[in-house]
Amino acid sequence: MLTVFIPGALVNPLNQRGWAWYKQRAWAKGWREKTCLVVRDAVNRLPATKRVALLNGNDPKRVEFHAYVWSLFDQDNLASALKPVLDGIVDAGLLASDNVIVLPAAAVEYRQVVNRAHRGVEILIEVVA
């Protein structure tokens, strides 16, 4: 099991007024790269036996997102806001892909809590036996 925290303000880029495609892309790229770096660093700090199990992208995994937000999102908006975070986990090599065949929707859980002083995303990744 791996737990990491990525600080930052989450927004749904699809609902942002005045955001052209390039601003949405830059926002998503920032979250994706930050997630990849934090997850890789956390994996590298694990003992070798746990690291091997997590880095096998084909093993089934369960992913939980705990979003600490300014105000609550609708469930579909929360998934949209966390899409680049999930892509960053794929970039880090922990998941082979984020499509529904490799990662069923039941394997991804989204939770959110209003916490204006401590905004960001806590990610829990667990290998399912």
XYZ file of C-alpha atoms in Angstrom, residues 8-16 27 31 63-87 108-114 120-122:
46
model
C -2.638 22.242 -4.603
C -6.011 23.710 -5.464
C -8.313 21.451 -7.450
C -10.659 22.912 -10.039
C -12.756 21.379 -12.760
C -11.160 22.776 -15.932
C -14.338 22.156 -17.922
C -16.245 24.672 -15.766
C -13.673 27.477 -15.718
C -3.234 23.165 -15.617
C -0.999 18.276 -11.926
C -6.945 3.659 -6.073
C -8.583 6.002 -3.566
C -8.567 9.768 -3.952
C -9.241 11.949 -0.911
C -9.635 15.504 -2.187
C -9.336 18.384 0.254
C -11.244 21.168 -1.477
C -12.541 24.703 -0.943
C -16.135 23.669 -1.671
C -17.672 20.330 -2.595
C -17.796 19.133 -6.204
C -20.488 17.045 -7.866
C -19.246 13.464 -8.232
C -18.666 13.759 -11.995
C -16.927 17.129 -11.579
C -14.636 15.644 -8.947
C -13.660 12.849 -11.332
C -12.960 15.434 -14.033
C -10.801 17.511 -11.670
C -8.817 14.417 -10.654
C -8.296 13.090 -14.209
C -4.749 14.530 -14.544
C -3.866 13.059 -11.139
C -4.905 9.587 -12.330
C -2.906 10.163 -15.535
C -11.271 3.875 -8.250
C -12.904 5.665 -5.325
C -13.382 9.408 -4.979
C -13.920 11.155 -1.660
C -13.841 14.814 -0.798
C -13.698 16.915 2.333
C -13.915 20.677 2.708
C -4.744 18.991 -2.213
C -5.192 15.302 -2.918
C -4.271 12.307 -0.808
